[in-house]
Coordinates of C-alpha atoms in Angstrom, one line a residue:
Chain A
M22 CA 48.7 -0.3 110.2
R23 CA 45.6 1.5 110.3
R24 CA 46.6 3.7 113.5
L25 CA 49.7 4.5 111.7
N26 CA 47.6 6.1 109.0
A27 CA 45.6 7.8 111.1
L28 CA 48.7 9.2 113.1
I29 CA 50.5 10.6 110.0
S30 CA 47.3 12.1 108.5
L31 CA 46.8 13.7 111.8
E32 CA 50.5 15.1 111.6
I33 CA 49.8 16.2 108.1
Y34 CA 46.4 18.0 108.8
A35 CA 48.8 19.8 111.8
L36 CA 51.4 20.5 109.1
V37 CA 48.6 22.2 107.1
L38 CA 47.4 24.2 110.1
T39 CA 50.9 25.0 111.0
A40 CA 51.3 26.5 107.5
V41 CA 48.2 28.6 107.7
Q42 CA 49.5 30.3 111.1
L43 CA 53.1 31.2 109.7
I44 CA 51.4 33.0 107.4
G45 CA 50.5 36.1 109.9
G46 CA 54.0 35.9 111.7
V47 CA 54.3 36.0 115.6
R48 CA 51.7 38.0 117.5
T49 CA 52.2 39.8 120.5
D50 CA 50.6 37.1 122.9
E51 CA 52.7 34.6 121.2
A52 CA 56.0 36.4 121.6
K53 CA 55.3 37.0 125.3
Y54 CA 55.4 33.0 125.6
L55 CA 58.3 32.2 123.3
L56 CA 60.1 35.1 125.3
N57 CA 59.3 33.9 128.4
I58 CA 57.8 37.5 129.7
P59 CA 56.8 36.9 133.1
Y60 CA 53.1 38.0 132.8
P61 CA 50.3 37.2 132.9
H62 CA 51.0 33.7 133.3
P63 CA 52.6 31.2 135.5
P64 CA 56.1 30.2 134.4
L65 CA 55.8 26.1 133.1
V66 CA 55.1 26.2 129.5
R67 CA 56.6 29.5 128.9
T68 CA 59.9 28.3 130.4
L69 CA 59.9 25.2 128.0
L70 CA 59.1 27.5 125.0
S71 CA 62.1 29.8 126.0
W72 CA 64.6 27.2 126.2
T73 CA 64.4 27.1 122.3
E74 CA 64.9 30.5 121.9
F75 CA 68.3 29.9 120.3
L76 CA 66.7 27.9 117.4
P77 CA 66.2 30.0 114.3
F78 CA 63.2 27.9 113.6
Q79 CA 61.6 28.5 117.3
E80 CA 58.5 29.9 116.0
C81 CA 57.9 26.9 113.4
L82 CA 58.6 24.1 116.0
W83 CA 56.2 25.2 118.5
R84 CA 53.6 26.2 116.0
F85 CA 53.8 22.6 114.7
L86 CA 54.1 21.0 118.2
F87 CA 50.8 22.7 119.3
A88 CA 49.0 21.8 116.2
S89 CA 50.3 18.1 116.5
L90 CA 49.0 17.7 120.1
L91 CA 45.5 19.6 119.4
A92 CA 45.6 16.9 116.3
Q93 CA 46.6 13.9 118.1
A94 CA 44.2 14.9 121.1
V95 CA 41.5 13.5 118.9
W96 CA 42.5 9.9 120.3
L97 CA 41.2 11.1 123.5
V98 CA 38.0 12.1 121.9
W99 CA 37.8 8.5 120.1
D100 CA 38.2 7.0 123.6
L101 CA 35.4 9.4 125.1
G102 CA 33.2 7.7 122.5
R103 CA 33.6 4.2 123.8
G104 CA 30.4 2.4 123.5
L105 CA 29.1 3.8 120.8
G106 CA 29.1 2.5 117.1
R107 CA 32.2 3.2 115.1
R108 CA 30.0 5.6 112.7
E109 CA 29.1 7.7 115.9
R110 CA 33.1 7.8 117.0
M111 CA 34.0 8.9 113.6
F112 CA 31.5 11.5 113.6
L113 CA 32.7 12.5 117.3
S114 CA 36.1 12.5 116.1
A115 CA 35.6 14.7 113.1
C116 CA 33.8 17.3 115.2
W117 CA 37.0 17.7 117.1
L118 CA 39.2 18.1 114.0
L119 CA 36.7 20.4 111.9
A120 CA 35.4 22.4 114.6
S121 CA 36.5 26.1 114.1
G122 CA 37.9 26.2 117.7
V123 CA 40.7 23.6 116.8
L124 CA 41.0 24.6 113.4
L125 CA 41.3 28.2 114.0
Q126 CA 43.7 27.9 117.0
A127 CA 46.0 24.8 115.9
G128 CA 49.3 26.1 115.2
G129 CA 48.8 29.2 117.3
I130 CA 51.3 29.6 120.3
Y131 CA 48.7 30.3 122.8
L132 CA 48.6 28.8 126.2
V133 CA 44.9 28.4 125.8
C134 CA 45.5 25.6 123.5
F135 CA 47.5 23.8 126.4
T136 CA 44.8 24.6 128.8
A137 CA 42.1 23.3 126.2
L138 CA 44.2 20.1 126.1
Q139 CA 44.4 19.9 129.7
A140 CA 40.2 20.6 130.0
L141 CA 40.1 17.6 127.6
C142 CA 42.1 15.5 129.8
F143 CA 40.2 16.6 132.8
L144 CA 36.9 15.6 131.1
W145 CA 38.3 12.2 129.6
L146 CA 39.8 11.5 133.3
V147 CA 36.3 12.2 135.2
A148 CA 34.4 10.0 132.2
R149 CA 36.5 7.3 131.6
M150 CA 38.8 6.6 134.5
P151 CA 38.0 3.8 137.2
S152 CA 37.5 5.3 140.7
T153 CA 40.2 3.2 142.2
G154 CA 42.6 6.2 143.3
K155 CA 45.3 4.3 141.7
Y156 CA 46.7 7.4 139.6
A157 CA 45.4 9.8 142.1
G158 CA 48.8 11.2 142.5
W159 CA 49.5 11.7 138.8
V160 CA 46.1 13.5 138.3
A161 CA 47.4 15.8 141.3
L162 CA 50.4 16.4 139.4
L163 CA 48.6 17.1 136.3
W164 CA 46.0 20.0 138.0
L165 CA 49.3 21.1 139.2
A166 CA 50.9 21.5 135.8
S167 CA 47.7 22.7 134.4
L168 CA 47.4 25.8 137.4
F169 CA 51.3 26.6 136.5
T170 CA 50.3 26.7 132.9
A171 CA 48.0 29.3 132.8
Y172 CA 45.5 30.6 135.2
Q173 CA 42.6 29.4 133.3
A174 CA 43.0 26.2 134.8
A175 CA 41.4 27.3 137.6
L176 CA 38.0 26.7 135.7
F177 CA 38.2 23.0 135.9
L178 CA 38.3 22.6 139.6
P179 CA 34.6 21.3 139.6
L180 CA 36.1 18.5 137.4
V181 CA 39.0 17.9 139.3
C182 CA 36.5 17.8 142.6
A183 CA 34.7 15.3 140.9
Y184 CA 37.8 13.0 139.9
F185 CA 38.8 13.2 143.4
L186 CA 35.7 12.8 145.3
R187 CA 35.0 9.6 143.1
A188 CA 38.7 8.4 143.7
K189 CA 39.1 5.7 146.7
I190 CA 41.5 7.9 148.6
S191 CA 41.4 9.2 152.3
W192 CA 39.9 12.6 152.7
E193 CA 43.7 14.0 153.7
E194 CA 44.7 12.8 150.2
R195 CA 41.6 14.6 148.7
I196 CA 42.1 17.9 150.5
A197 CA 45.8 17.6 149.8
Y198 CA 45.4 17.0 146.0
V199 CA 42.6 19.4 145.3
C200 CA 43.9 22.4 147.6
L201 CA 47.5 22.3 147.5
P202 CA 47.9 23.2 143.7
P203 CA 45.9 26.4 144.1
L204 CA 47.5 27.6 147.1
L205 CA 50.9 26.8 145.4
L206 CA 49.7 29.1 142.6
I207 CA 48.7 31.9 144.8
L208 CA 52.2 31.7 146.5
Y209 CA 53.7 32.2 143.2
S210 CA 51.3 35.0 142.0
L211 CA 52.7 36.7 145.2
S212 CA 56.2 36.4 144.5
N213 CA 55.4 38.1 140.9
P214 CA 53.5 41.1 141.8
L215 CA 53.1 41.8 138.1
S216 CA 50.7 39.0 137.2
I217 CA 48.7 40.2 139.9
A218 CA 48.6 43.8 138.6
S219 CA 48.1 42.5 135.1
M220 CA 45.0 40.5 136.0
F221 CA 43.3 43.8 137.5
I222 CA 44.3 45.6 134.3
H223 CA 42.7 43.3 131.9
G224 CA 40.0 42.6 134.6
G225 CA 39.3 46.4 134.0
R226 CA 39.4 46.2 130.3
D227 CA 36.1 47.0 128.7
L228 CA 34.1 47.5 132.1
N229 CA 32.3 50.4 130.4
S230 CA 30.8 47.6 128.1
S231 CA 27.1 47.4 128.4
I232 CA 25.5 43.8 129.3
P233 CA 24.1 43.4 125.7
M234 CA 27.5 43.9 124.2
R235 CA 29.3 41.3 126.6
A236 CA 26.5 38.8 125.6
L237 CA 27.1 39.1 122.1
G238 CA 30.9 39.2 122.7
T239 CA 30.7 36.0 124.4
L240 CA 28.3 34.5 122.1
R241 CA 30.6 35.2 119.3
V242 CA 33.4 33.1 121.3
W243 CA 31.0 30.3 122.1
M244 CA 29.9 30.2 118.5
L245 CA 33.6 30.1 117.0
G246 CA 34.3 27.2 119.6
G247 CA 32.2 24.6 117.6
S248 CA 31.2 26.1 114.4
L249 CA 27.8 27.2 115.8
L250 CA 26.4 23.8 115.0
L251 CA 28.6 21.9 117.4
S252 CA 28.4 24.6 119.8
I253 CA 24.2 24.1 120.2
A254 CA 24.6 20.2 120.1
G255 CA 27.1 20.5 122.6
T256 CA 25.4 22.7 124.8
I257 CA 22.3 20.9 125.0
G258 CA 24.1 17.9 125.9
I259 CA 26.0 19.5 128.7
F260 CA 22.7 20.2 130.6
W261 CA 21.2 17.3 129.4
S262 CA 23.9 15.1 131.0
K263 CA 22.7 16.6 134.4
R264 CA 26.7 16.1 135.6
W265 CA 26.9 18.9 138.2
E266 CA 30.8 18.9 137.5
L267 CA 30.3 19.4 133.5
I268 CA 27.8 22.0 134.0
L269 CA 29.7 24.1 136.7
S270 CA 32.8 24.0 134.6
F271 CA 31.3 25.0 131.6
L272 CA 29.5 27.9 133.2
L273 CA 32.8 29.2 135.0
V274 CA 34.3 29.0 131.1
S275 CA 31.4 31.1 130.0
A276 CA 31.8 33.5 132.7
Y277 CA 35.5 33.9 132.1
V278 CA 34.9 34.4 128.6
A279 CA 32.2 36.9 129.2
L280 CA 34.9 39.1 131.1
S281 CA 37.6 38.7 128.8
R282 CA 35.9 38.1 125.5
Y283 CA 39.7 37.2 123.4
D284 CA 38.7 35.2 120.2
Y285 CA 41.3 32.9 121.1
Y286 CA 39.1 31.5 123.9
M287 CA 37.0 29.7 121.4
V288 CA 39.3 26.5 122.0
L289 CA 38.6 26.6 125.5
F290 CA 34.5 25.7 125.0
T291 CA 35.6 23.0 122.1
P292 CA 36.5 19.9 124.8
F293 CA 33.1 20.9 126.4
F294 CA 31.0 20.6 123.4
I295 CA 32.4 17.5 122.6
V296 CA 31.8 15.8 125.5
G297 CA 28.0 17.3 125.6
L298 CA 27.9 16.0 121.9
A299 CA 29.2 12.3 123.3
V300 CA 26.1 12.4 126.1
L301 CA 23.9 13.2 123.4
L302 CA 25.2 10.6 121.2
K303 CA 25.1 7.9 124.1
N304 CA 21.7 8.9 125.0
R305 CA 20.3 8.3 121.2
A306 CA 19.0 11.9 121.5
L307 CA 20.2 12.6 117.8
P308 CA 18.4 11.3 114.8
K309 CA 20.4 8.8 112.5
V310 CA 20.1 11.6 109.7
I311 CA 21.6 14.2 111.6
I312 CA 24.7 11.7 112.1
N313 CA 24.8 10.9 108.8
A314 CA 24.7 14.1 107.4
G315 CA 26.5 15.7 110.5
I316 CA 30.0 15.7 108.9
P317 CA 29.3 17.5 105.8
L318 CA 26.8 19.7 107.7
L319 CA 29.9 20.8 110.0
V320 CA 32.3 21.3 107.1
I321 CA 29.6 23.7 105.6
A322 CA 29.3 25.6 109.1
T323 CA 33.1 25.7 109.5
I324 CA 33.7 26.9 105.8
I325 CA 31.2 29.8 106.8
T326 CA 32.6 30.2 110.1
V327 CA 36.2 30.6 108.7
F328 CA 35.1 32.9 106.1
F329 CA 33.7 35.5 108.4
F330 CA 36.1 35.2 111.0
P331 CA 39.3 34.1 109.1
P332 CA 42.7 33.6 110.8
I333 CA 45.3 36.5 110.4
L334 CA 46.7 36.5 106.9
K335 CA 48.6 39.6 107.0
R336 CA 51.9 39.6 108.2
D337 CA 53.3 42.1 111.1
P338 CA 55.5 44.3 109.7
S339 CA 58.2 43.5 112.5
R340 CA 60.0 40.8 111.3
A341 CA 60.7 42.8 107.8
V342 CA 61.8 46.1 109.7
M343 CA 64.1 44.4 112.4
R344 CA 65.6 42.3 109.5
S345 CA 66.2 45.8 107.6
I346 CA 67.8 46.9 110.7
A347 CA 70.4 44.0 111.4
S348 CA 72.5 44.8 108.8
E349 CA 73.5 48.2 110.1
R350 CA 76.6 48.4 111.8
R351 CA 76.4 51.4 114.5
G352 CA 74.2 51.3 117.6
D353 CA 73.5 48.8 120.2
E354 CA 69.8 49.6 120.8
V355 CA 66.4 49.9 118.9
L356 CA 64.2 52.9 119.8
I357 CA 60.5 52.6 119.3
A358 CA 58.1 55.6 119.3
G359 CA 54.6 54.8 120.1
S360 CA 52.8 52.0 121.5
F361 CA 54.4 48.7 120.5
G362 CA 53.5 44.7 121.1
H363 CA 55.9 42.2 122.2
Q364 CA 56.5 40.8 118.6
W365 CA 58.8 43.7 118.1
Q366 CA 60.8 42.3 120.9
Y367 CA 60.5 38.9 119.8
E368 CA 62.1 40.1 116.0
S369 CA 64.9 41.9 117.5
T370 CA 68.6 40.7 118.2
L371 CA 69.1 44.1 120.1
P372 CA 67.4 45.5 123.4
V373 CA 64.4 47.8 122.6
R374 CA 63.5 50.8 124.5
S375 CA 60.9 53.4 123.7
Y376 CA 62.1 56.6 121.8
S377 CA 63.5 59.2 123.7
P378 CA 66.2 61.9 122.2
N379 CA 68.6 60.9 125.2
W380 CA 69.0 57.5 123.6
L381 CA 69.7 58.5 120.0
P382 CA 73.6 58.1 120.4
H383 CA 73.3 54.6 121.4
A384 CA 71.0 53.8 119.0
R385 CA 70.9 51.7 115.6
A386 CA 67.6 52.6 114.3
V387 CA 64.3 54.5 115.6
I388 CA 61.1 53.0 114.4
C389 CA 58.0 55.4 114.0
L390 CA 55.0 53.8 114.9
Q391 CA 53.4 57.1 115.6
P392 CA 55.0 60.3 113.9
C393 CA 58.5 61.4 114.8
G394 CA 58.5 64.8 113.8
D395 CA 61.4 65.6 115.8
M396 CA 63.8 63.1 114.0
A397 CA 64.6 65.4 111.2
M398 CA 66.4 68.0 113.4
H399 CA 68.8 65.2 114.3
E400 CA 71.9 65.2 112.1
G401 CA 73.3 62.0 111.0
W402 CA 69.7 60.0 110.4
V403 CA 68.2 59.2 107.3
R404 CA 64.5 58.3 106.8
K405 CA 63.4 55.3 105.3
E406 CA 60.2 53.0 105.0
E407 CA 60.0 49.4 105.1
S408 CA 56.7 47.5 104.9
G409 CA 54.7 50.6 105.3
V410 CA 56.8 51.7 108.5
E411 CA 58.8 55.1 109.0
V412 CA 62.3 53.9 110.2
W413 CA 65.0 56.4 110.7
G414 CA 68.8 54.8 110.4
R415 CA 72.3 56.4 110.3
E416 CA 73.5 57.9 107.3
Chain B
M28 CA 49.7 -0.9 143.5
K29 CA 50.7 0.2 146.9
R30 CA 54.0 1.0 145.8
S31 CA 52.7 2.7 143.0
I32 CA 50.5 5.2 144.9
I33 CA 53.6 5.6 147.7
H34 CA 55.4 6.8 144.8
Q35 CA 53.0 9.3 143.3
R36 CA 52.7 10.6 147.1
L37 CA 56.1 11.0 147.4
V38 CA 56.7 12.4 143.8
F39 CA 53.7 15.2 144.6
G40 CA 55.3 15.6 148.3
C41 CA 58.6 16.5 146.6
V42 CA 57.2 19.0 144.0
V43 CA 55.1 21.0 146.8
L44 CA 58.2 21.3 148.9
L45 CA 60.6 22.3 145.7
L46 CA 57.8 25.1 144.9
C47 CA 57.8 26.1 148.5
A48 CA 61.4 26.6 148.9
L49 CA 61.6 28.6 145.6
Y50 CA 58.5 30.9 146.3
I51 CA 58.1 31.4 150.1
P52 CA 61.9 33.3 150.3
R53 CA 60.4 35.3 147.1
V54 CA 57.2 36.3 149.2
W55 CA 59.0 37.1 152.2
A56 CA 61.1 39.6 150.4
L57 CA 57.8 41.4 148.9
R58 CA 55.9 41.1 152.1
L59 CA 55.9 44.8 152.8
L60 CA 54.4 45.4 149.0
Y61 CA 51.3 43.6 150.0
L62 CA 50.9 44.8 153.9
D63 CA 52.1 48.3 153.6
S64 CA 50.0 50.8 151.3
T65 CA 52.4 53.6 151.5
V66 CA 55.3 51.4 150.4
R67 CA 53.1 49.9 147.8
M68 CA 52.4 53.4 146.2
H69 CA 55.8 54.4 146.6
V70 CA 56.9 51.2 144.6
Q71 CA 54.3 51.8 141.6
R72 CA 55.5 55.6 141.4
E73 CA 59.2 54.3 141.2
L74 CA 58.4 51.5 138.6
T75 CA 56.4 54.3 136.4
E76 CA 59.1 56.8 136.5
V77 CA 62.0 54.2 135.8
A78 CA 60.2 52.8 133.2
T79 CA 59.6 56.2 131.4
E80 CA 62.9 57.6 132.0
E81 CA 64.8 54.6 130.8
G82 CA 62.2 53.7 127.8
W83 CA 61.7 50.3 129.6
L84 CA 58.7 48.1 129.5
V85 CA 57.0 47.4 132.8
S86 CA 56.9 43.8 131.5
D87 CA 60.8 43.7 131.6
I88 CA 60.9 44.8 135.0
I89 CA 61.0 42.1 138.1
V90 CA 60.6 43.5 141.6
R91 CA 63.1 41.4 143.7
S92 CA 62.9 43.1 147.0
V93 CA 61.2 45.6 148.9
S94 CA 62.1 47.3 152.0
E95 CA 60.6 50.6 153.8
D96 CA 62.8 52.8 152.0
A97 CA 63.6 51.5 148.7
V98 CA 62.7 48.9 146.1
M99 CA 65.2 46.6 144.3
I100 CA 64.3 45.8 140.8
L101 CA 65.9 43.4 138.1
H102 CA 65.5 44.4 134.5
R103 CA 65.4 41.9 131.7
G104 CA 65.5 43.3 128.2
H105 CA 63.4 40.4 126.7
I106 CA 65.2 39.7 123.2
R107 CA 65.9 36.8 120.9
G108 CA 69.4 35.4 122.5
R109 CA 70.8 36.4 125.7
D110 CA 68.6 39.1 127.7
P111 CA 70.5 41.8 128.7
R112 CA 70.4 42.5 132.6
A113 CA 70.6 44.8 135.1
C114 CA 69.6 45.1 139.0
F115 CA 68.8 48.6 140.4
V116 CA 68.1 49.8 143.8
L117 CA 65.3 52.7 143.9
P118 CA 65.2 54.4 146.9
F119 CA 62.0 56.2 147.8
R120 CA 63.5 59.7 149.2
S121 CA 66.2 59.6 146.2
E122 CA 66.1 60.1 142.4
L123 CA 69.3 58.2 142.0
K124 CA 69.3 54.6 141.7
R125 CA 72.0 52.4 142.6
P126 CA 73.3 49.3 140.7
C127 CA 73.2 46.1 142.5
D128 CA 74.3 42.3 141.7
V129 CA 72.3 40.7 139.1

């Protein structure tokens, strides 16, 4: 009964976080996965997402599923605390649920949320699974699935190596289970040159950033991962553990974030902070007064973090604009002038092209995200405004 | 336990073989893109030109195969609902694109 109550409470928590994320509407990165656009990530999870494209509530469904997965992952965190007292396990679990990394990302349709869950799985496997090798094949499939979810899963190679080195299996199996999945990922990447090209483009982003700027950006994401307090405690615990696979994987994640510095990578840190905190608790390195005051302190730290780095609460105009166009009759394309994100494709039921006067005969509407000065010269078009965006429709 | 381990090895092996069967032919069709820098340069130019002319997003273009004198692309306009698809062959030494089977 207690477990059922906990399950239901976690789902209510996931529902609240979903509702918050729904306010901002679909963002460009989320639209990429919902529409199964083949970059930058491998196809496993984005293909699953696209199978539900026909559902009018596709966005709601996946926000809720992603939020539920992150919330229910607390059962793994609870198990990571095995051997601790009930109070310490509650503290550890509360840290997962209240960390700003989970709070701000749960309900977002980002593959990094899946990757963070996979990281938690690998951390749990290394910490808790017996070394009999009984489940080595399934773990290898999890490793393959992680790599085919998002490239970032490669950062967990040290954890995977540690698991298979301890597992009582032959060396041939070890090599096959560890090496074949990344080789298959390389094969997939070669079959999709756009994903390779996008890696170079994103890798070149902010190349001119100075080292202090990069360090500050990385620090920001690190802090957001654990509401600062959990970030500090978790990082100390990671290095205290002297576990090479944990430290190496954490450093790889940090290096990756230093190169990329998108805020949504914050949730990649959270599983590592939780394991670091568990190490401190198991070694009785935290005074009782901190454990007792820990949850209120974390709540205050999270409130402050969310206050300064709030989720997106301003809705993108794409949905309102596309809905206003849908009622028009003539034309079977939408033209957009200026740079536009994939959320415009997601909200449209018609093909989208970049604006050019050549395509006006086929167009239902022209959306001007940058001024379309020459539209006034074309007969049969009237200017409107929808949600602050200049839109031209047919008379 | 032994049966379970054999079962796991079988499943893993089958998945690996399936992925190889899926991706090796695709990589083979694109091999010139990686082996020949001149072909790579031509492909890049053709993709940029066709994306600009047609108003397409580059992310909606899939490179299907590359030969010494042409590149075959699939354009898939990603929208809610059925994505419109079109296949084209873009010769390197001509401006005319030819349709092909989707």
